[in-house]
Amino acid sequence: MKTSSLRRTLTATAVAGGTAALMLAGISGASAHVGVTPDKTTANSYALLTFGIPHGCEESGTTKVTITLPAELNDAQPTVNPNWTAEKVTEQLAEPKKLADGTSITKRTSQIVYTAKAPLDPSLRDALVLSVKLPDVAGKTLYFPTLQNCEVGQTDWSQLPAEGQDPHSLKAPAPSVTVTAAAAADGHAAHAASTSDTNPETVQAAAVNDDGAQARSWAGLVAGVGGLGLGGLALVRSRSNKPVPAGASAPGSPKE
């Protein structure tokens, strides 16, 4: 009976450890891509888009990052990052584009180009933040093809998934954001939404630390596996130190 319980405990610990290893491998793989994290996705709202820049050219430092804006966006405002200079690239429209307020534009910002003041070490990450107004098209996925130039080589994060294809199956997927419908909110919720996560420094710091959520995932997994292992050890010790009931002979003791 004791052997069976011990075997089940050790098996559960091993399974949990294996699952954690696979999940951590997935987190590590995902963080190797240039990705974008929005602070909000509500249609027709202003959002901060944080692009996480990891190594992209093997062991070569990143020197420039060019983010192409989808046609649905007319402009983007780059947040100041002391490690980079930022430049807007504009394009002439084939015909004037009418805006929701009735005005028209003949030019739009097509790209934001960040140039590193010093090459970004391949062992480090950085975060580039853009402020944009999302279009009023709930359900639309916006793609931001991103070209990462390095001291040697480059990586073009511009692959778009086919219909029904998992973007994570692509070798160099373009960062994307899916616009969501505005949810009904009372006055308190609306106030909270208008004052939450609008600090670029906060968003940028979260992205530099593997987008914040990844760090918490690592810590949670480690704590969970560690707790399970300690639980198994405690079970083994409690069984080995269990007192012998009165009147019963301990194993190996002579009988009277």
C-alpha atoms as a printed R data frame, in Angstrom:
    type eleno elety resid chain resno       x       y       z
1   ATOM     1    CA   MET     A     1   0.000   0.000   0.000
2   ATOM     2    CA   LYS     A     2   2.796   2.384   0.962
3   ATOM     3    CA   THR     A     3   4.752   1.566  -2.210
4   ATOM     4    CA   SER     A     4   1.683   2.219  -4.385
5   ATOM     5    CA   SER     A     5   1.016   5.631  -2.806
6   ATOM     6    CA   LEU     A     6   4.658   6.638  -3.131
7   ATOM     7    CA   ARG     A     7   4.699   5.567  -6.791
8   ATOM     8    CA   ARG     A     8   1.588   7.668  -7.544
9   ATOM     9    CA   THR     A     9   3.100  10.706  -5.835
10  ATOM    10    CA   LEU     A    10   6.391  10.483  -7.705
11  ATOM    11    CA   THR     A    11   4.589   9.905 -11.020
12  ATOM    12    CA   ALA     A    12   2.423  13.005 -10.522
13  ATOM    13    CA   THR     A    13   5.521  15.074  -9.729
14  ATOM    14    CA   ALA     A    14   7.297  13.828 -12.860
15  ATOM    15    CA   VAL     A    15   4.273  14.586 -15.061
16  ATOM    16    CA   ALA     A    16   3.966  18.098 -13.646
17  ATOM    17    CA   GLY     A    17   7.661  18.696 -14.199
18  ATOM    18    CA   GLY     A    18   7.449  17.518 -17.810
19  ATOM    19    CA   THR     A    19   4.395  19.698 -18.483
20  ATOM    20    CA   ALA     A    20   6.150  22.734 -17.006
21  ATOM    21    CA   ALA     A    21   9.202  22.121 -19.168
22  ATOM    22    CA   LEU     A    22   7.060  22.006 -22.318
23  ATOM    23    CA   MET     A    23   5.197  25.181 -21.348
24  ATOM    24    CA   LEU     A    24   8.418  27.028 -20.588
25  ATOM    25    CA   ALA     A    25   9.818  25.933 -23.935
26  ATOM    26    CA   GLY     A    26   6.729  27.378 -25.628
27  ATOM    27    CA   ILE     A    27   7.087  30.672 -23.747
28  ATOM    28    CA   SER     A    28  10.759  30.880 -24.683
29  ATOM    29    CA   GLY     A    29  10.012  30.165 -28.351
30  ATOM    30    CA   ALA     A    30   7.252  32.775 -28.523
31  ATOM    31    CA   SER     A    31   9.477  35.452 -26.982
32  ATOM    32    CA   ALA     A    32  11.977  34.988 -29.848
33  ATOM    33    CA   HIS     A    33   9.498  36.580 -32.285
34  ATOM    34    CA   VAL     A    34   8.890  40.279 -32.748
35  ATOM    35    CA   GLY     A    35   5.403  40.579 -31.254
36  ATOM    36    CA   VAL     A    36   2.996  43.378 -30.382
37  ATOM    37    CA   THR     A    37   1.062  43.831 -27.145
38  ATOM    38    CA   PRO     A    38  -1.805  46.381 -27.148
39  ATOM    39    CA   ASP     A    39  -3.006  48.028 -23.942
40  ATOM    40    CA   LYS     A    40  -6.508  47.975 -25.449
41  ATOM    41    CA   THR     A    41  -8.149  46.661 -28.610
42  ATOM    42    CA   THR     A    42 -11.533  48.407 -28.588
43  ATOM    43    CA   ALA     A    43 -12.694  49.686 -31.963
44  ATOM    44    CA   ASN     A    44 -12.338  53.444 -32.529
45  ATOM    45    CA   SER     A    45 -10.182  53.891 -29.391
46  ATOM    46    CA   TYR     A    46  -6.651  55.145 -28.837
47  ATOM    47    CA   ALA     A    47  -4.230  52.349 -27.983
48  ATOM    48    CA   LEU     A    48  -0.574  51.908 -27.095
49  ATOM    49    CA   LEU     A    49   1.034  49.139 -29.139
50  ATOM    50    CA   THR     A    50   4.217  47.751 -27.600
51  ATOM    51    CA   PHE     A    51   6.537  45.900 -29.975
52  ATOM    52    CA   GLY     A    52   8.925  43.540 -28.180
53  ATOM    53    CA   ILE     A    53  12.283  43.385 -29.992
54  ATOM    54    CA   PRO     A    54  14.323  40.228 -29.222
55  ATOM    55    CA   HIS     A    55  17.303  38.806 -31.105
56  ATOM    56    CA   GLY     A    56  16.359  38.267 -34.726
57  ATOM    57    CA   CYS     A    57  19.628  37.684 -36.594
58  ATOM    58    CA   GLU     A    58  21.331  34.875 -34.681
59  ATOM    59    CA   GLU     A    59  24.198  36.472 -32.746
60  ATOM    60    CA   SER     A    60  24.155  39.837 -34.544
61  ATOM    61    CA   GLY     A    61  22.979  43.042 -32.836
62  ATOM    62    CA   THR     A    62  19.840  44.816 -34.077
63  ATOM    63    CA   THR     A    63  20.508  48.184 -35.724
64  ATOM    64    CA   LYS     A    64  17.140  49.208 -37.205
65  ATOM    65    CA   VAL     A    65  13.474  48.230 -36.942
66  ATOM    66    CA   THR     A    66  10.976  49.286 -39.632
67  ATOM    67    CA   ILE     A    67   7.292  48.862 -38.706
68  ATOM    68    CA   THR     A    68   4.831  49.061 -41.590
69  ATOM    69    CA   LEU     A    69   1.361  50.305 -40.672
70  ATOM    70    CA   PRO     A    70  -1.733  48.570 -42.069
71  ATOM    71    CA   ALA     A    71  -3.812  50.517 -44.592
72  ATOM    72    CA   GLU     A    72  -6.551  50.968 -41.968
73  ATOM    73    CA   LEU     A    73  -4.299  53.310 -39.953
74  ATOM    74    CA   ASN     A    74  -3.540  56.853 -41.073
75  ATOM    75    CA   ASP     A    75  -0.884  57.725 -38.523
76  ATOM    76    CA   ALA     A    76   1.091  56.536 -35.494
77  ATOM    77    CA   GLN     A    77   2.954  58.476 -32.823
78  ATOM    78    CA   PRO     A    78   6.167  56.815 -31.619
79  ATOM    79    CA   THR     A    79   6.961  56.996 -27.911
80  ATOM    80    CA   VAL     A    80  10.433  58.309 -27.102
81  ATOM    81    CA   ASN     A    81  12.941  55.548 -26.377
82  ATOM    82    CA   PRO     A    82  16.421  56.776 -25.330
83  ATOM    83    CA   ASN     A    83  18.098  53.868 -27.153
84  ATOM    84    CA   TRP     A    84  16.597  54.707 -30.541
85  ATOM    85    CA   THR     A    85  15.775  57.538 -32.924
86  ATOM    86    CA   ALA     A    86  12.352  57.436 -34.579
87  ATOM    87    CA   GLU     A    87  11.266  58.647 -38.000
88  ATOM    88    CA   LYS     A    88   7.911  58.701 -39.777
89  ATOM    89    CA   VAL     A    89   7.691  57.714 -43.438
90  ATOM    90    CA   THR     A    90   4.707  59.148 -45.315
91  ATOM    91    CA   GLU     A    91   3.132  58.078 -48.584
92  ATOM    92    CA   GLN     A    92   0.962  59.902 -51.101
93  ATOM    93    CA   LEU     A    93  -2.481  58.338 -51.453
94  ATOM    94    CA   ALA     A    94  -3.738  57.425 -54.897
95  ATOM    95    CA   GLU     A    95  -6.872  59.426 -54.118
96  ATOM    96    CA   PRO     A    96  -8.056  61.526 -51.153
97  ATOM    97    CA   LYS     A    97  -9.314  59.511 -48.195
98  ATOM    98    CA   LYS     A    98 -12.381  60.780 -46.383
99  ATOM    99    CA   LEU     A    99 -12.316  60.623 -42.595
100 ATOM   100    CA   ALA     A   100 -15.190  60.085 -40.160
101 ATOM   101    CA   ASP     A   101 -15.263  63.794 -39.244
102 ATOM   102    CA   GLY     A   102 -15.871  64.748 -42.852
103 ATOM   103    CA   THR     A   103 -12.345  65.946 -43.644
104 ATOM   104    CA   SER     A   104 -10.060  64.321 -46.212
105 ATOM   105    CA   ILE     A   105  -6.365  63.445 -46.279
106 ATOM   106    CA   THR     A   106  -4.020  62.972 -49.241
107 ATOM   107    CA   LYS     A   107  -1.088  61.516 -47.299
108 ATOM   108    CA   ARG     A   108  -0.716  58.957 -44.521
109 ATOM   109    CA   THR     A   109   2.044  57.609 -42.312
110 ATOM   110    CA   SER     A   110   3.002  54.274 -43.846
111 ATOM   111    CA   GLN     A   111   6.012  53.290 -41.699
112 ATOM   112    CA   ILE     A   112   7.777  54.074 -38.454
113 ATOM   113    CA   VAL     A   113  11.549  53.550 -38.627
114 ATOM   114    CA   TYR     A   114  13.523  53.103 -35.392
115 ATOM   115    CA   THR     A   115  17.316  53.328 -35.664
116 ATOM   116    CA   ALA     A   116  19.401  52.069 -32.733
117 ATOM   117    CA   LYS     A   117  21.936  54.518 -31.296
118 ATOM   118    CA   ALA     A   118  24.056  51.448 -30.538
119 ATOM   119    CA   PRO     A   119  23.339  47.885 -31.781
120 ATOM   120    CA   LEU     A   120  20.946  46.021 -29.499
121 ATOM   121    CA   ASP     A   121  22.859  43.113 -28.004
122 ATOM   122    CA   PRO     A   122  21.300  39.796 -29.151
123 ATOM   123    CA   SER     A   123  21.097  38.634 -25.530
124 ATOM   124    CA   LEU     A   124  18.873  41.608 -24.617
125 ATOM   125    CA   ARG     A   125  15.361  42.759 -25.508
126 ATOM   126    CA   ASP     A   126  13.867  46.215 -25.939
127 ATOM   127    CA   ALA     A   127  10.380  47.667 -26.412
128 ATOM   128    CA   LEU     A   128   9.150  50.164 -28.988
129 ATOM   129    CA   VAL     A   129   5.786  51.807 -28.301
130 ATOM   130    CA   LEU     A   130   3.408  53.385 -30.821
131 ATOM   131    CA   SER     A   131   0.261  55.340 -30.049
132 ATOM   132    CA   VAL     A   132  -2.470  54.766 -32.649
133 ATOM   133    CA   LYS     A   133  -6.198  55.248 -33.075
134 ATOM   134    CA   LEU     A   134  -7.733  51.890 -33.900
135 ATOM   135    CA   PRO     A   135 -10.262  51.843 -36.758
136 ATOM   136    CA   ASP     A   136 -13.961  51.296 -36.153
137 ATOM   137    CA   VAL     A   137 -13.889  47.764 -37.594
138 ATOM   138    CA   ALA     A   138 -14.536  45.248 -34.812
139 ATOM   139    CA   GLY     A   139 -13.289  41.775 -35.660
140 ATOM   140    CA   LYS     A   140 -10.630  43.029 -38.077
141 ATOM   141    CA   THR     A   141  -7.071  41.777 -37.597
142 ATOM   142    CA   LEU     A   142  -4.422  44.416 -38.291
143 ATOM   143    CA   TYR     A   143  -0.982  43.213 -39.390
144 ATOM   144    CA   PHE     A   144   2.245  45.169 -38.845
145 ATOM   145    CA   PRO     A   145   4.998  43.695 -41.065
146 ATOM   146    CA   THR     A   146   8.284  44.465 -39.319
147 ATOM   147    CA   LEU     A   147  11.771  44.404 -40.830
148 ATOM   148    CA   GLN     A   148  14.559  43.846 -38.295
149 ATOM   149    CA   ASN     A   149  17.976  44.879 -39.626
150 ATOM   150    CA   CYS     A   150  21.096  43.701 -37.828
151 ATOM   151    CA   GLU     A   151  24.837  44.290 -38.068
152 ATOM   152    CA   VAL     A   152  24.918  41.108 -40.119
153 ATOM   153    CA   GLY     A   153  21.738  40.012 -41.885
154 ATOM   154    CA   GLN     A   154  18.084  40.820 -41.300
155 ATOM   155    CA   THR     A   155  14.776  39.158 -40.399
156 ATOM   156    CA   ASP     A   156  11.575  40.117 -42.176
157 ATOM   157    CA   TRP     A   157   8.655  39.511 -39.814
158 ATOM   158    CA   SER     A   158   5.996  39.790 -42.525
159 ATOM   159    CA   GLN     A   159   4.430  36.359 -43.041
160 ATOM   160    CA   LEU     A   160   0.615  36.388 -42.952
161 ATOM   161    CA   PRO     A   161  -1.369  33.263 -42.040
162 ATOM   162    CA   ALA     A   162  -3.669  31.656 -44.571
163 ATOM   163    CA   GLU     A   163  -7.331  31.362 -43.636
164 ATOM   164    CA   GLY     A   164  -7.619  29.004 -40.680
165 ATOM   165    CA   GLN     A   165  -3.843  28.719 -40.235
166 ATOM   166    CA   ASP     A   166  -2.252  29.144 -36.803
167 ATOM   167    CA   PRO     A   167   0.062  32.215 -36.967
168 ATOM   168    CA   HIS     A   168   2.410  30.508 -34.500
169 ATOM   169    CA   SER     A   169   3.155  27.860 -37.124
170 ATOM   170    CA   LEU     A   170   4.845  30.500 -39.304
171 ATOM   171    CA   LYS     A   171   8.604  30.986 -39.156
172 ATOM   172    CA   ALA     A   172   8.481  34.800 -39.209
173 ATOM   173    CA   PRO     A   173   4.876  35.944 -38.578
174 ATOM   174    CA   ALA     A   174   3.938  39.607 -38.808
175 ATOM   175    CA   PRO     A   175   2.893  41.130 -35.466
176 ATOM   176    CA   SER     A   176  -0.885  41.540 -35.331
177 ATOM   177    CA   VAL     A   177  -3.714  43.057 -33.301
178 ATOM   178    CA   THR     A   178  -7.384  42.065 -33.567
179 ATOM   179    CA   VAL     A   179  -9.850  44.903 -33.035
180 ATOM   180    CA   THR     A   180 -12.707  44.125 -30.638
181 ATOM   181    CA   ALA     A   181 -16.186  45.599 -30.239
182 ATOM   182    CA   ALA     A   182 -16.810  48.220 -27.591
183 ATOM   183    CA   ALA     A   183 -18.403  46.665 -24.503
184 ATOM   184    CA   ALA     A   184 -21.243  48.346 -22.638
185 ATOM   185    CA   ALA     A   185 -19.858  49.990 -19.525
186 ATOM   186    CA   ASP     A   186 -21.252  52.041 -16.680
187 ATOM   187    CA   GLY     A   187 -19.666  55.272 -15.509
188 ATOM   188    CA   HIS     A   188 -17.225  53.589 -13.131
189 ATOM   189    CA   ALA     A   189 -16.009  51.088 -15.738
190 ATOM   190    CA   ALA     A   190 -15.649  53.810 -18.362
191 ATOM   191    CA   HIS     A   191 -13.590  55.918 -15.957
192 ATOM   192    CA   ALA     A   192 -11.370  52.936 -15.118
193 ATOM   193    CA   ALA     A   193 -10.844  52.197 -18.803
194 ATOM   194    CA   SER     A   194  -9.914  55.798 -19.552
195 ATOM   195    CA   THR     A   195  -7.284  55.908 -16.799
196 ATOM   196    CA   SER     A   196  -5.758  52.422 -17.069
197 ATOM   197    CA   ASP     A   197  -2.427  51.562 -18.675
198 ATOM   198    CA   THR     A   198  -1.960  54.831 -20.529
199 ATOM   199    CA   ASN     A   199   1.546  55.401 -19.181
200 ATOM   200    CA   PRO     A   200   4.033  54.543 -21.962
201 ATOM   201    CA   GLU     A   201   6.811  53.926 -19.423
202 ATOM   202    CA   THR     A   202   4.670  51.312 -17.657
203 ATOM   203    CA   VAL     A   203   3.830  49.545 -20.908
204 ATOM   204    CA   GLN     A   204   7.436  49.673 -22.059
205 ATOM   205    CA   ALA     A   205   8.757  48.258 -18.769
206 ATOM   206    CA   ALA     A   206   6.290  45.371 -18.945
207 ATOM   207    CA   ALA     A   207   7.378  44.518 -22.480
208 ATOM   208    CA   VAL     A   208  11.089  44.590 -21.613
209 ATOM   209    CA   ASN     A   209  10.363  42.028 -18.903
210 ATOM   210    CA   ASP     A   210   8.978  39.501 -21.428
211 ATOM   211    CA   ASP     A   211   5.671  41.407 -21.558
212 ATOM   212    CA   GLY     A   212   5.111  41.003 -17.814
213 ATOM   213    CA   ALA     A   213   2.723  38.078 -18.214
214 ATOM   214    CA   GLN     A   214   5.502  35.738 -19.312
215 ATOM   215    CA   ALA     A   215   7.518  36.508 -16.192
216 ATOM   216    CA   ARG     A   216   4.487  35.738 -14.032
217 ATOM   217    CA   SER     A   217   3.945  32.491 -15.971
218 ATOM   218    CA   TRP     A   218   7.512  31.391 -15.285
219 ATOM   219    CA   ALA     A   219   7.219  32.179 -11.580
220 ATOM   220    CA   GLY     A   220   3.849  30.428 -11.272
221 ATOM   221    CA   LEU     A   221   5.080  27.284 -13.003
222 ATOM   222    CA   VAL     A   222   8.231  27.088 -10.890
223 ATOM   223    CA   ALA     A   223   6.245  27.624  -7.681
224 ATOM   224    CA   GLY     A   224   3.650  25.021  -8.665
225 ATOM   225    CA   VAL     A   225   6.170  22.324  -9.527
226 ATOM   226    CA   GLY     A   226   8.221  23.117  -6.440
227 ATOM   227    CA   GLY     A   227   5.131  22.865  -4.228
228 ATOM   228    CA   LEU     A   228   4.153  19.509  -5.725
229 ATOM   229    CA   GLY     A   229   7.654  18.168  -5.207
230 ATOM   230    CA   LEU     A   230   7.704  19.298  -1.570
231 ATOM   231    CA   GLY     A   231   4.268  17.748  -1.069
232 ATOM   232    CA   GLY     A   232   5.529  14.399  -2.364
233 ATOM   233    CA   LEU     A   233   8.586  14.564  -0.102
234 ATOM   234    CA   ALA     A   234   6.422  15.390   2.905
235 ATOM   235    CA   LEU     A   235   4.171  12.409   2.141
236 ATOM   236    CA   VAL     A   236   7.145  10.044   2.000
237 ATOM   237    CA   ARG     A   237   8.529  11.381   5.292
238 ATOM   238    CA   SER     A   238   5.165  11.231   7.042
239 ATOM   239    CA   ARG     A   239   4.723   7.581   6.062
240 ATOM   240    CA   SER     A   240   8.261   6.597   7.089
241 ATOM   241    CA   ASN     A   241   7.890   8.353  10.460
242 ATOM   242    CA   LYS     A   242   4.385   7.059  11.214
243 ATOM   243    CA   PRO     A   243   4.313   5.763  14.873
244 ATOM   244    CA   VAL     A   244   3.693   2.068  15.491
245 ATOM   245    CA   PRO     A   245   0.269   1.485  17.105
246 ATOM   246    CA   ALA     A   246   0.271   0.237  20.697
247 ATOM   247    CA   GLY     A   247   0.374  -3.521  20.891
248 ATOM   248    CA   ALA     A   248   1.761  -3.939  17.399
249 ATOM   249    CA   SER     A   249   5.251  -5.143  16.725
250 ATOM   250    CA   ALA     A   250   7.579  -2.935  14.733
251 ATOM   251    CA   PRO     A   251   8.950  -4.598  11.595
252 ATOM   252    CA   GLY     A   252  11.919  -6.813  12.435
253 ATOM   253    CA   SER     A   253  11.345  -6.748  16.232
254 ATOM   254    CA   PRO     A   254  11.296 -10.099  18.123
255 ATOM   255    CA   LYS     A   255   7.924 -11.442  19.147
256 ATOM   256    CA   GLU     A   256   7.348 -12.352  22.801
